[in-house]
Amino acid sequence: MALSKSTAVFLLLLSSVGCRTAIPKEALQWNEQSMERRHLQTRYFQTSEEGKLLSACSGLLQDLGFSIDETESKLGLIVASKQRTAVDTGQVIGATLLSILSGKAVPFDKTQKMRACIVTRPFADGIAVRVTFQRIVWNSEGKVSHLEGLFDPKLFQEFFAKLSKAIFLEAHEI
Amino acid sequence: MATLQDLGFVLDKADLELGTVTATKLEGYVLRITVTVRPRGTTQLLVRANAEYQEHAVVDPKPYQQFFASLSKAMFLEAQQVE
C-alpha cells in the first residue's frame, strides 16, 4: 500500500520520538558489573561510631574541594558537588586547528560538575562506606558534551587512603 | 539506596520520615528516579519507583520490573551480609 508523503513523514517523526524516550535496556538491570562496582566503591571500617565516620567523610569531601549539597545522617547519606574547569590544552589546540582548516567553530570542553555521594551503613561488627562519583561536562557552546559515572580504581583507592588517614585524625582529637 | 548505587546511580536526596530516595544516573544519558518506601500493614513494606529518562516519564513496565529484580538481589545480599 503506497503511503502519502505526509503519512510517511508523520510515521518517521513518531518513530523518532519513540526512540528518544526508550531507556537503554541495561539501565536498571543488575549485572556482573554491579557486584564489581560494589567492591570497587565500598570499604569496611572496624568502628561503631558512624557519626564520627560520617563527619570524617564530610570533612574529606570538603578537603577535596566539594561543597555539601544534602545530608541525611540517620540514613548515613552525604551528597556533594564541585564545579571546575574542564579545559584541556591539547583539546583546545586541536579544536583551534580544526576550526582554522574547516572555517567552522569547533567546540571544546569548558566546565565540568562533579557529584559525589557517600552512604554509610552498619556491616558485620563495623561500618561499610560506599562512595560513588559522576560528572557532567559542558563545552564552549554551552552544550553538554559528557555525562558519565567515574569508575577509575585509582580514584577510589586514593579516596579511601585519605579517609583512613582522616579517621585516624578523627579518632585522636587534636 | 544500595540498589541504586549498584545500578550506577549517584543519590541526590533521601528522607527517612517520608521514606523517599532520589538519584540520578549519568552514562551518556540522564536517568532520574525516585523510590518511596512506606509501611503496608505491620509486616510488609510498599515500594514505589518513578523514573524519568531524558525529560520524559518512563511508562514502559520492563525497566521497573528490572529495578525490582535488582532490589530483590540487593536485599538477598543484605540478608546474607555480603559486600
CSV table of C-alpha atoms in Angstrom, one decimal:
chain,number,residue,atom,x,y,z
A,1,MET,CA,0.0,0.0,0.0
A,2,ALA,CA,1.5,3.3,-1.1
A,3,LEU,CA,1.8,5.9,1.7
A,4,SER,CA,1.2,9.5,1.1
A,5,LYS,CA,4.2,11.8,1.7
A,6,SER,CA,2.5,13.4,4.8
A,7,THR,CA,1.7,10.0,6.3
A,8,ALA,CA,5.3,8.8,5.8
A,9,VAL,CA,6.7,12.0,7.4
A,10,PHE,CA,4.3,11.5,10.3
A,11,LEU,CA,5.3,7.9,10.9
A,12,LEU,CA,9.0,8.9,10.7
A,13,LEU,CA,8.5,11.6,13.3
A,14,LEU,CA,6.5,9.1,15.5
A,15,SER,CA,9.3,6.5,15.4
A,16,SER,CA,12.0,9.1,16.2
A,17,VAL,CA,10.0,10.3,19.2
A,18,GLY,CA,9.7,6.7,20.4
A,19,CYS,CA,13.5,6.2,20.0
A,20,ARG,CA,14.2,9.3,22.1
A,21,THR,CA,12.0,8.2,25.0
A,22,ALA,CA,13.0,4.5,25.2
A,23,ILE,CA,15.5,4.0,28.1
A,24,PRO,CA,18.6,1.7,27.5
A,25,LYS,CA,17.8,-1.9,28.3
A,26,GLU,CA,20.6,-2.3,30.8
A,27,ALA,CA,19.8,1.0,32.7
A,28,LEU,CA,18.0,-0.6,35.6
A,29,GLN,CA,19.3,-4.1,35.3
A,30,TRP,CA,21.6,-5.9,37.7
A,31,ASN,CA,24.6,-7.4,36.0
A,32,GLU,CA,28.2,-8.7,36.8
A,33,GLN,CA,29.4,-5.1,36.7
A,34,SER,CA,27.0,-4.2,39.6
A,35,MET,CA,29.0,-6.5,42.0
A,36,GLU,CA,32.4,-5.4,40.7
A,37,ARG,CA,31.3,-1.7,41.3
A,38,ARG,CA,30.1,-2.6,44.8
A,39,HIS,CA,33.6,-3.9,45.6
A,40,LEU,CA,35.3,-1.0,44.0
A,41,GLN,CA,33.3,1.6,45.7
A,42,THR,CA,33.0,0.1,49.3
A,43,ARG,CA,35.4,-0.2,52.2
A,44,TYR,CA,34.8,-1.5,55.7
A,45,PHE,CA,36.0,0.1,58.9
A,46,GLN,CA,36.0,-1.5,62.2
A,47,THR,CA,34.3,1.1,64.3
A,48,SER,CA,30.9,1.6,65.8
A,49,GLU,CA,31.0,5.4,65.6
A,50,GLU,CA,29.0,6.0,62.5
A,51,GLY,CA,28.5,9.7,63.3
A,52,LYS,CA,32.3,10.3,63.6
A,53,LEU,CA,32.8,8.4,60.4
A,54,LEU,CA,30.2,10.5,58.6
A,55,SER,CA,31.8,13.6,59.9
A,56,ALA,CA,35.2,12.5,58.6
A,57,CYS,CA,33.6,11.8,55.2
A,58,SER,CA,32.1,15.2,55.1
A,59,GLY,CA,35.4,16.8,56.1
A,60,LEU,CA,37.3,14.8,53.4
A,61,LEU,CA,34.9,15.8,50.7
A,62,GLN,CA,35.4,19.5,51.6
A,63,ASP,CA,39.2,18.9,51.7
A,64,LEU,CA,38.8,17.7,48.1
A,65,GLY,CA,37.0,20.9,47.1
A,66,PHE,CA,33.4,19.6,47.2
A,67,SER,CA,30.5,21.6,48.7
A,68,ILE,CA,28.0,19.6,50.7
A,69,ASP,CA,24.6,19.7,49.0
A,70,GLU,CA,22.4,17.2,51.0
A,71,THR,CA,22.8,15.2,54.1
A,72,GLU,CA,20.6,12.7,56.0
A,73,SER,CA,22.6,11.5,58.9
A,74,LYS,CA,20.0,9.0,60.1
A,75,LEU,CA,20.4,7.2,56.7
A,76,GLY,CA,24.2,7.7,56.6
A,77,LEU,CA,23.9,9.9,53.4
A,78,ILE,CA,26.1,12.8,52.2
A,79,VAL,CA,25.7,14.3,48.7
A,80,ALA,CA,28.3,16.8,47.4
A,81,SER,CA,29.4,18.5,44.2
A,82,LYS,CA,32.1,20.8,42.8
A,83,GLN,CA,32.3,22.8,39.6
A,84,ARG,CA,35.6,23.1,37.9
A,85,THR,CA,37.2,24.0,34.5
A,86,ALA,CA,37.3,21.1,32.1
A,87,VAL,CA,39.6,22.9,29.6
A,88,ASP,CA,42.2,20.6,28.3
A,89,THR,CA,45.0,22.4,26.4
A,90,GLY,CA,45.5,19.6,23.9
A,91,GLN,CA,41.8,19.6,23.0
A,92,VAL,CA,41.7,23.4,22.7
A,93,ILE,CA,44.7,23.3,20.3
A,94,GLY,CA,43.1,20.5,18.3
A,95,ALA,CA,39.8,22.4,18.1
A,96,THR,CA,41.5,25.6,17.1
A,97,LEU,CA,43.5,23.9,14.3
A,98,LEU,CA,40.3,22.2,13.1
A,99,SER,CA,38.4,25.4,13.0
A,100,ILE,CA,41.2,27.1,11.1
A,101,LEU,CA,41.2,24.3,8.5
A,102,SER,CA,37.4,23.9,8.2
A,103,GLY,CA,36.4,27.6,8.7
A,104,LYS,CA,33.8,26.4,11.3
A,105,ALA,CA,33.9,26.9,15.1
A,106,VAL,CA,34.8,23.6,16.8
A,107,PRO,CA,33.7,23.3,20.4
A,108,PHE,CA,35.9,22.1,23.2
A,109,ASP,CA,35.2,21.1,26.8
A,110,LYS,CA,34.9,24.1,29.1
A,111,THR,CA,33.4,23.4,32.5
A,112,GLN,CA,32.5,20.3,34.5
A,113,LYS,CA,30.5,19.5,37.6
A,114,MET,CA,31.5,16.5,39.6
A,115,ARG,CA,29.0,14.9,42.0
A,116,ALA,CA,29.8,12.5,44.9
A,117,CYS,CA,27.6,10.5,47.2
A,118,ILE,CA,28.6,8.7,50.3
A,119,VAL,CA,26.5,6.1,52.1
A,120,THR,CA,27.5,4.5,55.4
A,121,ARG,CA,25.7,1.6,56.9
A,122,PRO,CA,26.3,-1.0,59.7
A,123,PHE,CA,28.0,-4.1,58.4
A,124,ALA,CA,29.2,-7.1,60.4
A,125,ASP,CA,30.8,-5.6,63.6
A,126,GLY,CA,31.7,-2.3,61.9
A,127,ILE,CA,30.6,0.1,59.2
A,128,ALA,CA,30.7,0.0,55.4
A,129,VAL,CA,31.4,3.2,53.5
A,130,ARG,CA,30.4,3.4,49.8
A,131,VAL,CA,31.3,6.3,47.6
A,132,THR,CA,30.0,7.0,44.1
A,133,PHE,CA,31.1,9.7,41.6
A,134,GLN,CA,29.7,11.1,38.4
A,135,ARG,CA,30.4,14.1,36.2
A,136,ILE,CA,28.7,16.4,33.7
A,137,VAL,CA,30.8,18.3,31.1
A,138,TRP,CA,29.7,21.4,29.2
A,139,ASN,CA,31.5,22.6,26.0
A,140,SER,CA,32.4,26.1,24.9
A,141,GLU,CA,29.0,26.3,23.2
A,142,GLY,CA,27.2,25.7,26.5
A,143,LYS,CA,26.0,22.2,25.5
A,144,VAL,CA,26.5,19.0,27.5
A,145,SER,CA,29.4,17.0,26.0
A,146,HIS,CA,29.8,14.2,28.6
A,147,LEU,CA,27.5,12.5,31.0
A,148,GLU,CA,29.4,9.8,32.9
A,149,GLY,CA,29.9,7.8,36.1
A,150,LEU,CA,33.6,7.7,37.3
A,151,PHE,CA,34.9,4.2,37.8
A,152,ASP,CA,38.7,4.5,37.8
A,153,PRO,CA,40.0,2.2,40.6
A,154,LYS,CA,42.8,4.7,41.4
A,155,LEU,CA,40.2,7.3,42.3
A,156,PHE,CA,38.6,5.1,44.9
A,157,GLN,CA,42.0,3.8,46.3
A,158,GLU,CA,43.2,7.4,46.8
A,159,PHE,CA,39.8,8.4,48.3
A,160,PHE,CA,39.8,5.6,50.9
A,161,ALA,CA,43.5,6.1,51.7
A,162,LYS,CA,42.7,9.7,52.6
A,163,LEU,CA,39.7,8.6,54.6
A,164,SER,CA,41.7,6.1,56.6
A,165,LYS,CA,44.2,8.9,57.4
A,166,ALA,CA,41.3,11.2,58.4
A,167,ILE,CA,39.7,8.6,60.6
A,168,PHE,CA,42.9,8.3,62.5
A,169,LEU,CA,42.9,12.0,63.0
A,170,GLU,CA,39.2,11.9,63.8
A,171,ALA,CA,39.8,9.2,66.4
A,172,HIS,CA,42.5,11.1,68.1
A,173,GLU,CA,41.2,14.6,68.6
A,174,ILE,CA,44.0,17.3,68.4
B,1,MET,CA,20.0,3.1,48.4
B,2,ALA,CA,22.5,0.2,47.9
B,3,THR,CA,20.5,-1.0,44.8
B,4,LEU,CA,20.6,2.4,43.2
B,5,GLN,CA,24.3,2.7,43.8
B,6,ASP,CA,24.7,-0.9,42.3
B,7,LEU,CA,22.9,0.3,39.2
B,8,GLY,CA,25.3,3.2,38.8
B,9,PHE,CA,23.2,6.0,40.3
B,10,VAL,CA,24.5,8.8,42.5
B,11,LEU,CA,22.0,9.7,45.2
B,12,ASP,CA,20.6,13.2,45.2
B,13,LYS,CA,18.4,13.2,48.3
B,14,ALA,CA,16.9,10.9,50.9
B,15,ASP,CA,14.3,11.5,53.6
B,16,LEU,CA,13.9,8.9,56.4
B,17,GLU,CA,10.5,10.2,57.5
B,18,LEU,CA,9.0,10.4,54.0
B,19,GLY,CA,10.8,7.2,53.0
B,20,THR,CA,12.0,8.7,49.7
B,21,VAL,CA,15.3,8.4,47.9
B,22,THR,CA,16.0,10.3,44.7
B,23,ALA,CA,19.0,9.5,42.5
B,24,THR,CA,20.5,10.3,39.0
B,25,LYS,CA,22.4,8.1,36.6
B,26,LEU,CA,24.7,9.7,34.0
B,27,GLU,CA,26.0,7.3,31.4
B,28,GLY,CA,25.7,9.2,28.1
B,29,TYR,CA,22.1,9.9,29.2
B,30,VAL,CA,20.3,11.3,32.2
B,31,LEU,CA,18.0,8.9,34.1
B,32,ARG,CA,16.4,10.2,37.3
B,33,ILE,CA,14.5,8.0,39.7
B,34,THR,CA,12.6,8.4,43.0
B,35,VAL,CA,11.9,5.4,45.1
B,36,THR,CA,9.4,5.6,48.0
B,37,VAL,CA,9.2,3.1,50.8
B,38,ARG,CA,6.3,3.1,53.3
B,39,PRO,CA,4.8,0.5,55.6
B,40,ARG,CA,1.9,-1.7,54.4
B,41,GLY,CA,0.2,-3.2,57.5
B,42,THR,CA,2.5,-4.5,60.2
B,43,THR,CA,4.6,-7.0,58.3
B,44,GLN,CA,5.1,-5.5,54.8
B,45,LEU,CA,6.6,-2.6,53.0
B,46,LEU,CA,5.2,-0.9,49.9
B,47,VAL,CA,7.9,0.2,47.4
B,48,ARG,CA,7.1,2.6,44.6
B,49,ALA,CA,9.6,3.6,41.8
B,50,ASN,CA,9.1,6.6,39.5
B,51,ALA,CA,11.7,7.2,36.7
B,52,GLU,CA,12.2,9.9,34.1
B,53,TYR,CA,14.6,9.5,31.1
B,54,GLN,CA,15.9,12.5,29.2
B,55,GLU,CA,13.0,14.7,30.4
B,56,HIS,CA,10.3,12.1,29.6
B,57,ALA,CA,8.4,9.9,32.2
B,58,VAL,CA,9.2,6.2,31.9
B,59,VAL,CA,6.0,4.4,31.3
B,60,ASP,CA,7.3,1.1,29.9
B,61,PRO,CA,6.9,-1.6,32.7
B,62,LYS,CA,10.1,-3.5,31.8
B,63,PRO,CA,12.6,-1.1,33.4
B,64,TYR,CA,10.6,-1.1,36.6
B,65,GLN,CA,10.5,-4.9,36.6
B,66,GLN,CA,14.3,-4.8,36.2
B,67,PHE,CA,14.6,-2.4,39.0
B,68,PHE,CA,12.5,-4.5,41.4
B,69,ALA,CA,14.5,-7.6,40.4
B,70,SER,CA,17.7,-5.7,41.2
B,71,LEU,CA,16.2,-4.6,44.5
B,72,SER,CA,15.4,-8.3,45.4
B,73,LYS,CA,19.0,-9.2,44.6
B,74,ALA,CA,20.4,-6.4,46.8
B,75,MET,CA,18.0,-7.4,49.7
B,76,PHE,CA,19.2,-11.0,49.4
B,77,LEU,CA,22.8,-9.8,49.6
B,78,GLU,CA,21.9,-7.7,52.6
B,79,ALA,CA,20.3,-10.7,54.4
B,80,GLN,CA,23.5,-12.7,53.7
B,81,GLN,CA,25.6,-9.7,54.8
B,82,VAL,CA,27.6,-10.0,51.6
B,83,GLU,CA,29.5,-7.0,50.2
